[in-house]
Coordinates of C-alpha atoms in Angstrom, one line a residue:
X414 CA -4.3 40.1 -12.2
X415 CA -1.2 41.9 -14.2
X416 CA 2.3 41.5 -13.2
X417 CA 4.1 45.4 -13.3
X418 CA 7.3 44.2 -11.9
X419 CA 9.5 40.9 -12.2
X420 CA 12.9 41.0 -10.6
X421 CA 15.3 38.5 -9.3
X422 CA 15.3 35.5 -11.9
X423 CA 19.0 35.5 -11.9
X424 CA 20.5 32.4 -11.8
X425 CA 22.8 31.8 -8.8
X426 CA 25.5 29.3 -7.9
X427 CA 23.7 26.2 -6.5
X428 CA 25.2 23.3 -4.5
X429 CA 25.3 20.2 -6.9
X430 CA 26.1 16.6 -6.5
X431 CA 24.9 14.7 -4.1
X432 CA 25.0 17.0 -1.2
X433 CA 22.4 19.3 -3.1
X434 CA 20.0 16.7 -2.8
X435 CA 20.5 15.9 0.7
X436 CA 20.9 19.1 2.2
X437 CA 19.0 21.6 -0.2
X438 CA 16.2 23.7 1.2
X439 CA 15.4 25.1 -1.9
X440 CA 11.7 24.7 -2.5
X441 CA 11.8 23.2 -6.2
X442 CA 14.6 20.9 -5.5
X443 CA 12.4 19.9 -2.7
X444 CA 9.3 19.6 -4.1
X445 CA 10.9 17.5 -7.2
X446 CA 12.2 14.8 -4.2
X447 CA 8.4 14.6 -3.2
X448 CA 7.7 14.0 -6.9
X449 CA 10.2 11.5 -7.4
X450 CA 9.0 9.6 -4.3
X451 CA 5.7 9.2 -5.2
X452 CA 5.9 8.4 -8.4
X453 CA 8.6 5.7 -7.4
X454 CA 5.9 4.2 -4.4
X455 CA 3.0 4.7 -7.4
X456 CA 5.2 2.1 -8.7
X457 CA 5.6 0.5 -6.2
X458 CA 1.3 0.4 -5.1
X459 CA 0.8 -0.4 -8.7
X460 CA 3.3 -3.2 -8.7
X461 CA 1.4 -5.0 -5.8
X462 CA -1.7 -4.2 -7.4
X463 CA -0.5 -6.3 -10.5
X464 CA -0.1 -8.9 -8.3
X465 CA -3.9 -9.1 -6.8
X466 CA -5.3 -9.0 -9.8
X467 CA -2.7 -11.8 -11.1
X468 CA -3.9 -13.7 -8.1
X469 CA -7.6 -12.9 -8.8
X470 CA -7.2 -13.7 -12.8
X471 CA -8.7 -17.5 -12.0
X472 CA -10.5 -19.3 -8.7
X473 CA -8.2 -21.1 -7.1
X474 CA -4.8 -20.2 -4.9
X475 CA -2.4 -19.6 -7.9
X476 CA 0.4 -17.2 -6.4
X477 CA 0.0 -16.2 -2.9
X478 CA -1.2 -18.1 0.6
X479 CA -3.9 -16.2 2.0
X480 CA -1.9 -14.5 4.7
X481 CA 1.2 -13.1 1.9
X482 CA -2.7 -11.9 0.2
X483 CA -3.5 -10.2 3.1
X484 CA -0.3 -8.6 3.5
X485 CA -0.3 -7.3 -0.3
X486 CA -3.6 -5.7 -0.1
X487 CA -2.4 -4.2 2.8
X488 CA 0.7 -2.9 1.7
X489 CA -0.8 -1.5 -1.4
X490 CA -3.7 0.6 0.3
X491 CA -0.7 2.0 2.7
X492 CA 1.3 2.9 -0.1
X493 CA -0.9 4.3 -2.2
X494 CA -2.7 6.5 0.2
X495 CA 0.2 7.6 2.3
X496 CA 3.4 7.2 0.5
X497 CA 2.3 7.4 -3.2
X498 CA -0.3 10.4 -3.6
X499 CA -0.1 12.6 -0.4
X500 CA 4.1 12.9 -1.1
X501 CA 3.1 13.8 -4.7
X502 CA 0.7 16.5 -4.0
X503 CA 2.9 17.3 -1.3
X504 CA 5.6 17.6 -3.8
X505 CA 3.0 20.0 -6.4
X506 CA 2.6 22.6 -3.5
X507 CA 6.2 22.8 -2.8
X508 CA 7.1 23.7 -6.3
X509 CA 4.6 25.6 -7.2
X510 CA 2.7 27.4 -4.0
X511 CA 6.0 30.0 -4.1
X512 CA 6.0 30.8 -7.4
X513 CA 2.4 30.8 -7.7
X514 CA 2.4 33.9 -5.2
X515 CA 4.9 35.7 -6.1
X516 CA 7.4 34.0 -2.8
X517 CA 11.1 33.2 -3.0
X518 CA 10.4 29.9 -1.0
X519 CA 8.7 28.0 1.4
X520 CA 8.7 30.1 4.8
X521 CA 10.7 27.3 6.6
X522 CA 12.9 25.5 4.4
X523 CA 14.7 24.1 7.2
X524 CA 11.7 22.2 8.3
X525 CA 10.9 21.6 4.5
X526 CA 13.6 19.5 4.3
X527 CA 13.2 17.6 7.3
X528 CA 9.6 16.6 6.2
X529 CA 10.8 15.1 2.8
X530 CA 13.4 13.0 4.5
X531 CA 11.3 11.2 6.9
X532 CA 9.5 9.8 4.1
X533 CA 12.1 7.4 2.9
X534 CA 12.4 5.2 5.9
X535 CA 9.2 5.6 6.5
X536 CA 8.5 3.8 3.3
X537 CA 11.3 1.1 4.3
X538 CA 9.3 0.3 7.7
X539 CA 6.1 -0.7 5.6
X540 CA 8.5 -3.4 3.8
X541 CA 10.9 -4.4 5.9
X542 CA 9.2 -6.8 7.3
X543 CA 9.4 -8.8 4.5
X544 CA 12.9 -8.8 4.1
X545 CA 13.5 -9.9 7.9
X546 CA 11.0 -12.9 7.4
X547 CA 13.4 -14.2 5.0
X548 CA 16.4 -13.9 7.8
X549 CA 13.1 -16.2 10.5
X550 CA 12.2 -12.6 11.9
X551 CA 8.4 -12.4 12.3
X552 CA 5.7 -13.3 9.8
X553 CA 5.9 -11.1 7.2
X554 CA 5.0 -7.1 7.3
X555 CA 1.2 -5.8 8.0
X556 CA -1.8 -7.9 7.0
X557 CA -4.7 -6.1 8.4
X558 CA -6.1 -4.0 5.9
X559 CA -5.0 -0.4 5.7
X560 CA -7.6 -0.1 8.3
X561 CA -5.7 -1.6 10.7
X562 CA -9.1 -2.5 12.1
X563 CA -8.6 -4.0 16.4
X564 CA -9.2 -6.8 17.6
X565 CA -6.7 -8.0 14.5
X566 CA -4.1 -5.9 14.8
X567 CA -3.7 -5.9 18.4
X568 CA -2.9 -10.2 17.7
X569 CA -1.3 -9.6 14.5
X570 CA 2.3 -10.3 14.2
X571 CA 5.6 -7.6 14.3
X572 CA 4.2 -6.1 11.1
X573 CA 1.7 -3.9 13.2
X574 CA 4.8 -2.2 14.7
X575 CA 6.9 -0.7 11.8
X576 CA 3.6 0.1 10.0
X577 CA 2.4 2.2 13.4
X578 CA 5.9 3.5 13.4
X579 CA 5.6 4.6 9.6
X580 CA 2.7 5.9 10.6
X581 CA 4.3 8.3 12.9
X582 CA 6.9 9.6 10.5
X583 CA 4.4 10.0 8.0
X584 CA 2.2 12.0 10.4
X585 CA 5.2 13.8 11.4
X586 CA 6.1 14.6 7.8
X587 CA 2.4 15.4 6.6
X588 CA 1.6 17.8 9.7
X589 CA 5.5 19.7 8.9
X590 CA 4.3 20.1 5.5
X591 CA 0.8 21.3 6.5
X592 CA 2.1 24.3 8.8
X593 CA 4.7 25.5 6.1
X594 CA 2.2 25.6 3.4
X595 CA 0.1 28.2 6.3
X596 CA 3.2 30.0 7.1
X597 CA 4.0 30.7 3.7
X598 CA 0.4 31.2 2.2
X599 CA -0.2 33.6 4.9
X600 CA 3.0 35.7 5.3
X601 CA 5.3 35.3 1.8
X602 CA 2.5 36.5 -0.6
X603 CA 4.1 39.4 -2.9
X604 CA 2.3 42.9 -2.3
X605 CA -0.8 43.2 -4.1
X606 CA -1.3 39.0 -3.9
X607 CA -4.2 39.4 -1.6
X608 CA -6.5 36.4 -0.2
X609 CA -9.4 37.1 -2.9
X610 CA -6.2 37.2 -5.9
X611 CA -5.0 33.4 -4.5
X612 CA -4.7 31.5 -7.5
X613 CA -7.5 28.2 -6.7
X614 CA -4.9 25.7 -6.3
X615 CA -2.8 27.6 -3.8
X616 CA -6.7 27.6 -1.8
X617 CA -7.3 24.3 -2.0
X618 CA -3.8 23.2 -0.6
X619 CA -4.6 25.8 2.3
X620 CA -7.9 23.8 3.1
X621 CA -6.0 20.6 3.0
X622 CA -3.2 21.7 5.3
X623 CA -6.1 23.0 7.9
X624 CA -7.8 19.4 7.3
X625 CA -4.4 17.9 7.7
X626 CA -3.5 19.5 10.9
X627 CA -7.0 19.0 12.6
X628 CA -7.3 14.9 11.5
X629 CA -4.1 13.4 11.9
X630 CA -3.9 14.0 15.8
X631 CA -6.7 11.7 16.1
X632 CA -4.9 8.5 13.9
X633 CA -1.6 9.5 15.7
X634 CA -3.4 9.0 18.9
X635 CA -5.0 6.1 18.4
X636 CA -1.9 4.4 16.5
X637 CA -0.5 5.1 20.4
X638 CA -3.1 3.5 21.8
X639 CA -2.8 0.4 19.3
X640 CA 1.4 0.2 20.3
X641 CA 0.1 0.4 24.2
X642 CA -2.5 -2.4 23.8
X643 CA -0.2 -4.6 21.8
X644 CA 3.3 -4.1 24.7
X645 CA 2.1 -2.6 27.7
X646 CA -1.1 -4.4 28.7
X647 CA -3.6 -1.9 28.7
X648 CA -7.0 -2.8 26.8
X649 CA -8.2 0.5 25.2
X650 CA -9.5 -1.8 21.8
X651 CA -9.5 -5.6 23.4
X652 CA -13.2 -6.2 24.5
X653 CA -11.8 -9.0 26.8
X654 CA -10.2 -6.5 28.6
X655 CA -13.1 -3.8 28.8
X656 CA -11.9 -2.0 26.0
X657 CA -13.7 -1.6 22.5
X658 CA -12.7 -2.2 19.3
X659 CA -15.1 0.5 18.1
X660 CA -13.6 3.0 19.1
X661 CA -10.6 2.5 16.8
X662 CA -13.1 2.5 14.0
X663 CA -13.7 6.0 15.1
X664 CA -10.5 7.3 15.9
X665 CA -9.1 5.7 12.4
X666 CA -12.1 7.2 10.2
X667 CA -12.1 10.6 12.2
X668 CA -8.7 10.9 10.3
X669 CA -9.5 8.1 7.4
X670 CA -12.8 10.0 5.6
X671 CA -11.2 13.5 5.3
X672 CA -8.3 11.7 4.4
X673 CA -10.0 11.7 1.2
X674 CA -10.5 15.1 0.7
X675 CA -6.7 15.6 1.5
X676 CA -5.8 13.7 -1.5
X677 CA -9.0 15.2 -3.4
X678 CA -8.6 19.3 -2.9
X679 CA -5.2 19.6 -4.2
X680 CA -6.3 18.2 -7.5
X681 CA -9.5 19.6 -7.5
X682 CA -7.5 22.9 -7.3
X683 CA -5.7 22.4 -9.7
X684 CA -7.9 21.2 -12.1
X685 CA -9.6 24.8 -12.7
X686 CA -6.4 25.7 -14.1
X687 CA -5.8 23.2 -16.8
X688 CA -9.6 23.3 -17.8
X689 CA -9.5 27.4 -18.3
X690 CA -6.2 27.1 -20.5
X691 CA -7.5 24.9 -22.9
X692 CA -10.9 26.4 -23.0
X693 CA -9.1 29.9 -23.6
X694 CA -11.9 31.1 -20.7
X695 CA -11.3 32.5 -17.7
X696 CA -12.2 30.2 -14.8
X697 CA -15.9 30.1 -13.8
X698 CA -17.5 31.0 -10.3
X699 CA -14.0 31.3 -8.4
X700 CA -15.6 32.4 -5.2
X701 CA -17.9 29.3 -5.3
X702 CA -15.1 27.0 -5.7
X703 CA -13.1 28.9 -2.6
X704 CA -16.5 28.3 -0.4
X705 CA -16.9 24.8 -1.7
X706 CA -13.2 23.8 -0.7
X707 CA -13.7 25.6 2.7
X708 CA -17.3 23.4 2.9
X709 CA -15.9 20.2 1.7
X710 CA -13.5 20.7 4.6
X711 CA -15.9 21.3 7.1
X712 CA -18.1 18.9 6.5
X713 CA -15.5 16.0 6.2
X714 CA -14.9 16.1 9.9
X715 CA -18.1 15.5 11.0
X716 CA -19.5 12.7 8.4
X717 CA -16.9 9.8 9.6
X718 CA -19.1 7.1 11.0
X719 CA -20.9 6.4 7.6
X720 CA -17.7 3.8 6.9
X721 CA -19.2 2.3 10.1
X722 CA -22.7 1.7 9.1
X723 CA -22.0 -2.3 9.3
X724 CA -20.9 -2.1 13.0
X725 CA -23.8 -1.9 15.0
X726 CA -24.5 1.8 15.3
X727 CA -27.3 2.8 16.9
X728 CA -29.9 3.9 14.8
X729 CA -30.3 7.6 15.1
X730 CA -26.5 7.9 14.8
X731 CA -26.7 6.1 11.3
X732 CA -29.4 8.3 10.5
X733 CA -27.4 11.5 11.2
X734 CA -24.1 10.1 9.6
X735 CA -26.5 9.3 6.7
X736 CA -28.0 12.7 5.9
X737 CA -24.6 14.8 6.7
X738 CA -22.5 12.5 4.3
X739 CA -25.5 13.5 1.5
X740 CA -25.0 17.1 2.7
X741 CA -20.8 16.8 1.3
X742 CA -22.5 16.1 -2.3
X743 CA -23.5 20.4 -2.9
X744 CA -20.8 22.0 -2.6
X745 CA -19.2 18.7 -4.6
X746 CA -21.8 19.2 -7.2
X747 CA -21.1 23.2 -6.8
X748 CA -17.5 22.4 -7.8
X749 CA -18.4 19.9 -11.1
X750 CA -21.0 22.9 -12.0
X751 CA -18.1 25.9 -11.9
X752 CA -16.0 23.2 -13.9
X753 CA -18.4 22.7 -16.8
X754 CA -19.5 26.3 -17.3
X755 CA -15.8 27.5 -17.2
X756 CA -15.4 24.9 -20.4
X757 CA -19.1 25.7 -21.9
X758 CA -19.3 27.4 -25.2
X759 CA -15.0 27.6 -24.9
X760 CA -12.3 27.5 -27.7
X761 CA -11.4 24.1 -26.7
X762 CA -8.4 22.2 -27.7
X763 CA -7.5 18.5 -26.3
X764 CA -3.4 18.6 -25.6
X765 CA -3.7 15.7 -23.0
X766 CA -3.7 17.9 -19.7
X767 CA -7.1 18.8 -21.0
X768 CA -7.8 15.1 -22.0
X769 CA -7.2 13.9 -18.5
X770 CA -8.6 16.6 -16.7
X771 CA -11.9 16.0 -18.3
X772 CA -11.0 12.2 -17.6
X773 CA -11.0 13.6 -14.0
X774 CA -14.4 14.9 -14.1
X775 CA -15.9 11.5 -15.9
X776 CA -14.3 8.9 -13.6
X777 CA -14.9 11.1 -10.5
X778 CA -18.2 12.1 -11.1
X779 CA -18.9 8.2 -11.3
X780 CA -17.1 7.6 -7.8
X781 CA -19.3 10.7 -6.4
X782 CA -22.9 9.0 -7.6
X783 CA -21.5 5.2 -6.2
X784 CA -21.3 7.3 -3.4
X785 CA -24.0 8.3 -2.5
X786 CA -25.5 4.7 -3.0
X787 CA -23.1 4.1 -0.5
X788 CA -23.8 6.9 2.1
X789 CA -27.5 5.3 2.3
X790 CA -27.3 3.7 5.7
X791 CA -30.0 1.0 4.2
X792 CA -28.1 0.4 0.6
X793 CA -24.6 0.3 2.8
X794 CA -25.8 -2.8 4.3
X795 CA -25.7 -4.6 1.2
X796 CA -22.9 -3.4 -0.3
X797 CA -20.1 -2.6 2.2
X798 CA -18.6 -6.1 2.1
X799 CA -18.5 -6.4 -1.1
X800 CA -16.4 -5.6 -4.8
X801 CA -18.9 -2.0 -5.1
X802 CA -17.1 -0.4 -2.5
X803 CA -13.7 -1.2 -3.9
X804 CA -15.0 0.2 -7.5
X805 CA -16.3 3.2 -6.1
X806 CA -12.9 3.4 -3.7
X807 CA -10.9 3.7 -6.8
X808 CA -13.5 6.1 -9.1
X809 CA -13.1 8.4 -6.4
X810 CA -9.4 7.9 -5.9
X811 CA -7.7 6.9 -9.0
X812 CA -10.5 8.6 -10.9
X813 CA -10.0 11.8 -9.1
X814 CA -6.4 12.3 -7.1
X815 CA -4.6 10.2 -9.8
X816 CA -6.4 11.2 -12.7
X817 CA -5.3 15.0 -11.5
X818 CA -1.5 14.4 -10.7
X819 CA -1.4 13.3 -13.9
X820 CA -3.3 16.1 -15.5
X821 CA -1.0 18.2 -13.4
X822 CA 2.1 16.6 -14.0
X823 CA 1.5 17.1 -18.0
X824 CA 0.5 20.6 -17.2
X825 CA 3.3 21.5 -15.6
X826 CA 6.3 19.3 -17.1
X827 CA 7.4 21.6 -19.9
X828 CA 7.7 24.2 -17.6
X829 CA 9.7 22.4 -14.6
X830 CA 11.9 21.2 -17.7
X831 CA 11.8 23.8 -20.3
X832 CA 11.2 20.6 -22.9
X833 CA 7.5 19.7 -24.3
X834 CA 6.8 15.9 -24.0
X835 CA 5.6 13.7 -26.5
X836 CA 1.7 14.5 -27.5
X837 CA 1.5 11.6 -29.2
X838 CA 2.7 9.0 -26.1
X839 CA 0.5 10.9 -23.7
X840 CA -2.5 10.9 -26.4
X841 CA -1.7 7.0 -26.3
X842 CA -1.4 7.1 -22.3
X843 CA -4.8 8.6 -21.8
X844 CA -6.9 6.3 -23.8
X845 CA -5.2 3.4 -22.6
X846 CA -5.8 4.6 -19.0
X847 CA -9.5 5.0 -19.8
X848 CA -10.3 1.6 -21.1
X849 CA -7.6 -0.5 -18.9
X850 CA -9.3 1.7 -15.6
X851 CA -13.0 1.5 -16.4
X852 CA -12.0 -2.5 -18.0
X853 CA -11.1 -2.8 -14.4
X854 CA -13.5 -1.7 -12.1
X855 CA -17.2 -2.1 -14.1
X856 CA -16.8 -5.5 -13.4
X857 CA -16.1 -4.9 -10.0
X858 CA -19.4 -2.9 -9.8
X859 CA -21.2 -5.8 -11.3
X860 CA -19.1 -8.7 -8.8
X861 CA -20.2 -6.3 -5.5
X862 CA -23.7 -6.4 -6.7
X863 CA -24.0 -9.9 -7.5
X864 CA -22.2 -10.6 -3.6
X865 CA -18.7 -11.1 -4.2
X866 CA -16.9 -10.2 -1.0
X867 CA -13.5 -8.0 -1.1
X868 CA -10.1 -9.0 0.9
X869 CA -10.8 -12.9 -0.1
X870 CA -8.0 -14.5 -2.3
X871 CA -10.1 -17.0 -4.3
X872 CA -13.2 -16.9 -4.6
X873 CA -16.6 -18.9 -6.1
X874 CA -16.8 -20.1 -10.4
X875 CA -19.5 -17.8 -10.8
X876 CA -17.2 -14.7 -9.9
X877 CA -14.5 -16.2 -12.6
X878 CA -15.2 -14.8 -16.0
X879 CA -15.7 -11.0 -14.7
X880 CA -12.7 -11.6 -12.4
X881 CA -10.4 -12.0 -15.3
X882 CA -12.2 -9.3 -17.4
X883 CA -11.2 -7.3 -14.6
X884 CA -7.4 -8.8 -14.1
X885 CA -6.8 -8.1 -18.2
X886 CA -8.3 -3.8 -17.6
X887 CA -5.6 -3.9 -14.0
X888 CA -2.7 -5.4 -16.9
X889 CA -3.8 -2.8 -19.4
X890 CA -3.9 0.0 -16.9
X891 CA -0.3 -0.9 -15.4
X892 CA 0.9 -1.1 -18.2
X893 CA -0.5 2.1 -19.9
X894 CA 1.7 3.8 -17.1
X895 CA 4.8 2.6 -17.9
X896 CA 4.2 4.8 -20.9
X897 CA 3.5 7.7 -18.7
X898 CA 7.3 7.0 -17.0
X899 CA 9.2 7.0 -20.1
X900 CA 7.6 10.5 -21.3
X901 CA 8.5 11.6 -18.4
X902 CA 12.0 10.7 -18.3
X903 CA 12.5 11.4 -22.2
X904 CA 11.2 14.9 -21.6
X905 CA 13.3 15.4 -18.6
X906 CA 16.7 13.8 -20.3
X907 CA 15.9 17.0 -22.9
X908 CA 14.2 15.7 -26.0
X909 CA 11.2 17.3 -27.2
X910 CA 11.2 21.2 -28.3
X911 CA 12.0 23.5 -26.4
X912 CA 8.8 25.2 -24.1
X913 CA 8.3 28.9 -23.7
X914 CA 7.8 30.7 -20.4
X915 CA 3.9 30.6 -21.1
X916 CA 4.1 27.0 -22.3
X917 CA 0.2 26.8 -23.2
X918 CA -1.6 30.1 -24.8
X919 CA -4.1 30.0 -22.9
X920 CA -2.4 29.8 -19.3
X921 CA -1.9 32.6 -16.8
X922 CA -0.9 33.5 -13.4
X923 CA 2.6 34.0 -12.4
X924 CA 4.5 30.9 -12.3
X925 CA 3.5 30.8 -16.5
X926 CA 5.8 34.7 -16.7
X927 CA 9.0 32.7 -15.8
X928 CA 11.3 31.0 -18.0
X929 CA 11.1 27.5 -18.6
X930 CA 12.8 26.0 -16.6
X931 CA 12.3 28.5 -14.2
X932 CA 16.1 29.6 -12.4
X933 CA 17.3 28.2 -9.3
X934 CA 16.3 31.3 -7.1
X935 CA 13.1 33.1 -8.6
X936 CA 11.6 36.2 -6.7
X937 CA 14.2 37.3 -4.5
X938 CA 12.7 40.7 -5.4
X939 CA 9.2 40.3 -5.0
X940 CA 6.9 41.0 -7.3
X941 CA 4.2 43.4 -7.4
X942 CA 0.6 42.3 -8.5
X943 CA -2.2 45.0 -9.8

């Protein structure tokens, strides 16, 4: 691909103050909001996560009664996975799906803007509870598990309601999001920008809004369901009643498994990027990759029921789940092949995008084989209940969304502020990451195999000296990122040199023929791409 023609990077009068923030429908303003929102509820998750583990650091109740425990777990999962990564990637594809192809903005800023601000209160419902507990109002906010598994959360206290509420805005928001990412992907492209020219990350986000749209009905619905059982007397998940649990399961993991590839594909986009810029190579097997997402997308829909394998399935069913959750591992393992050969035999240099992306590839590669331990309806038996799953949970989530926003985020920072960040501090950021993550959860591996149950707060002396092994990675880890914050906010307050348009020498497509920072308003002519 060759740019011929660039007009229209003028800089125009912009609204500024507050009003710009509220009322903007520009597409980088808005995508920076998502940024900043899930990097502040990262904080947030991580925060709470500090606080397990300081729980978790000896036997005994140290910190929390069991049922504040339950409600941190909970609270954490929620944020993480709703308010913390989706908002971020959200927030990637806002700020850089326009420029990537060549568009002047999102095709509905309007509805752009709505989306990012029903994510703040949606946020506040998840933790308000807490607050009105303190003023004798309730029992504290959610304490289910981000499952929200029924019977439990049809007795559970008021919590239940401002997280299915949160759950609505978030749905509202995500599904907003989803259908201006289409509109734009399919109608703003510049000429010349056709389908097979779509740089991979601007692919990947179009699987994941497809994915989003088609999964989130089903959680929405059943969060309906849940309100109706709770206030109106009807018995959809109460046994006593007729109803059965069960079917939550299914209606939460129809939604909850590709929920995973929804945080995955972004970053698995953009990872392809990072890895041919630092291996001065252009990117390997593109059309695989494109099929693989489209695949991975497919098959995510139909593989839910192997988080169910412990609930009495009949056996054919876990048979079937079994197999087609093996069948998501090819075009997984075409995607980790396209990624190695488009770094094999390159001119590699190791700036720390290219340190974490290959961090990526390690820590999710491990999550992927736990896996597929895991997807053996025999082997789930044994290990579903216990510390594995939460190891391989966070391999395949921290080691693969989070390792890649932060691969991304490195990436792309010199060229959303036109300043490089410190090499050095994010050098120092990686390798702390590295040992405080895998300090964390190898000894989680090795509590789920020798039977330690998850959600418990305290736990048997056997358990204790891998516990707080595990407790000093989590302290190591949280704290690597507070590293991560202040290079962040020391690039954007303008230290560091100053970047060029092409930031990296070995980056292309046409966000990198920009200045950095790119103007206000870019492409208001559009481009045209040989």
């Amino acid at each position: 691909m060759s740019v011929i023609d660039v007009h229209g990077l003028e800089e125009e009068h912009h609204p500024r103050g507050i009003s710009r923030w509220l009322y903007t429908t520009n597409h980088k303003d808005i995508g920076i909001l998502y940024m900043i929102f899930g990097l502040t509820m990262f904080l947030v998750g991580g925060l709470l996560a500090m606080l397990i583990r300081l729980e978790l650091f000896e036997p005994g109740m140290k910190l929390m009664h069991p049922e504040l425990y339950n409600q941190v777990i909970t609270v954490h999962g929620l944020v993480m996975v709703f308010a913390a990564l989706m908002p971020v990637t959200a927030g990637m594809a806002n700020y850089l799906i326009p420029m990537m192809i060549g568009a002047p903005d999102m095709a509905l800023p309007r509805l752009n803007n709505w989306g990012f601000w029903l994510l703040p209160p949606a946020a506040v419902l998840l933790v308000l509870p807490w607050f009105l507990q303190l003023l004798g109002i309730g029992n504290g906010t959610i304490d289910t598990g981000w499952t929200i598994y029924a019977p439990l959360s049809i007795q559970s206290g008021l919590g239940v309601d401002f997280a299915i509420f949160a759950i609505f805005l978030l749905g509202l928001s995500s599904t907003m999001a989803s259908i201006n990412v289409i509109v734009t992907v399919l109608n703003l492209r510049a000429p010349g920008m056709t389908l097979e020219k779509l740089p991979i990350f601007v692919w990947s986000w179009l699987n994941t809004a497809f994915l989003l749209i088609a999964v989130f009905p089903a959680l929405l619905a059943g969060a309906v369901m849940l309100l109706a059982d709770r206030h109106f007397g009807t018995h959809f998940f109460s046994a006593s009643g007729g109803g059965d649990p069960i079917l939550w399961e299914h209606m939460f993991w129809f939604f909850g498994h590709p929920e995973v590839y929804i945080l995955l594909l972004p970053t698995a986009g953009i990872l392809p990027h990072i890895l041919s810029t630092f291996a001065r190579k252009p990117i390997y097997g593109y059309k695989a990759q494109v099929y693989s997402f489209a695949a991975i997308s497919m098959l995510s829909v139909i593989v839910w029921a192997h988080h169910m394998f412990t609930s009495g399935l009949p056996a054919y069913a876990n048979i079937y789940f079994m197999f087609s959750t093996m069948a998501i591992s090819v075009p997984v393992g075409i995607l980790f092949f396209c990624w190695f050969a488009t770094i094999w035999r390159g001119a590699m240099t190791f700036e720390t995008p290219m340190l974490f992306a290959i961090g990526y590839v390690v820590l999710f590669g491990i999550g992927g084989l736990t896996g597929l331990v895991l997807s053996d309806a025999a082997a789930d038996q044994q290990y579903h209940n216990t510390y594995f799953l939460v190891a391989h949970f966070h391999y395949a989530l921290f080691g693969g969304p989070i390792m890649g926003v932060i691969a991304a985020a490195y990436y792309y920072l010199p060229k959303l502020t036109g300043r490089m960040y410190n090499e050095t501090l994010g050098k120092w950021h990686f390798w702390l990451t590295m040992i405080g993550f895998n300090a964390t959860f190898i000894p989680q591996f090795l509590l789920g195999i020798d039977g330690m149950p998850r959600r418990i707060p305290d736990y048997a002396l056997k358990f204790a000296h891998l516990n707080m092994a595990s407790s000093l990675g989590a302290f190591t880890l949280g704290a690597a990122q507070l590293l991560f914050v202040y290079n962040v906010v020391r690039t954007i307050s303008g230290a560091g040199r100053a970047a060029t348009s092409q930031v990296w020498e070995g980056a292309h497509g046409l966000e990198f023929t920009l200045p950095s920072p790119p103007p206000y308003h870019t492409f208001s002519s559009a481009p045209v791409i040989e």
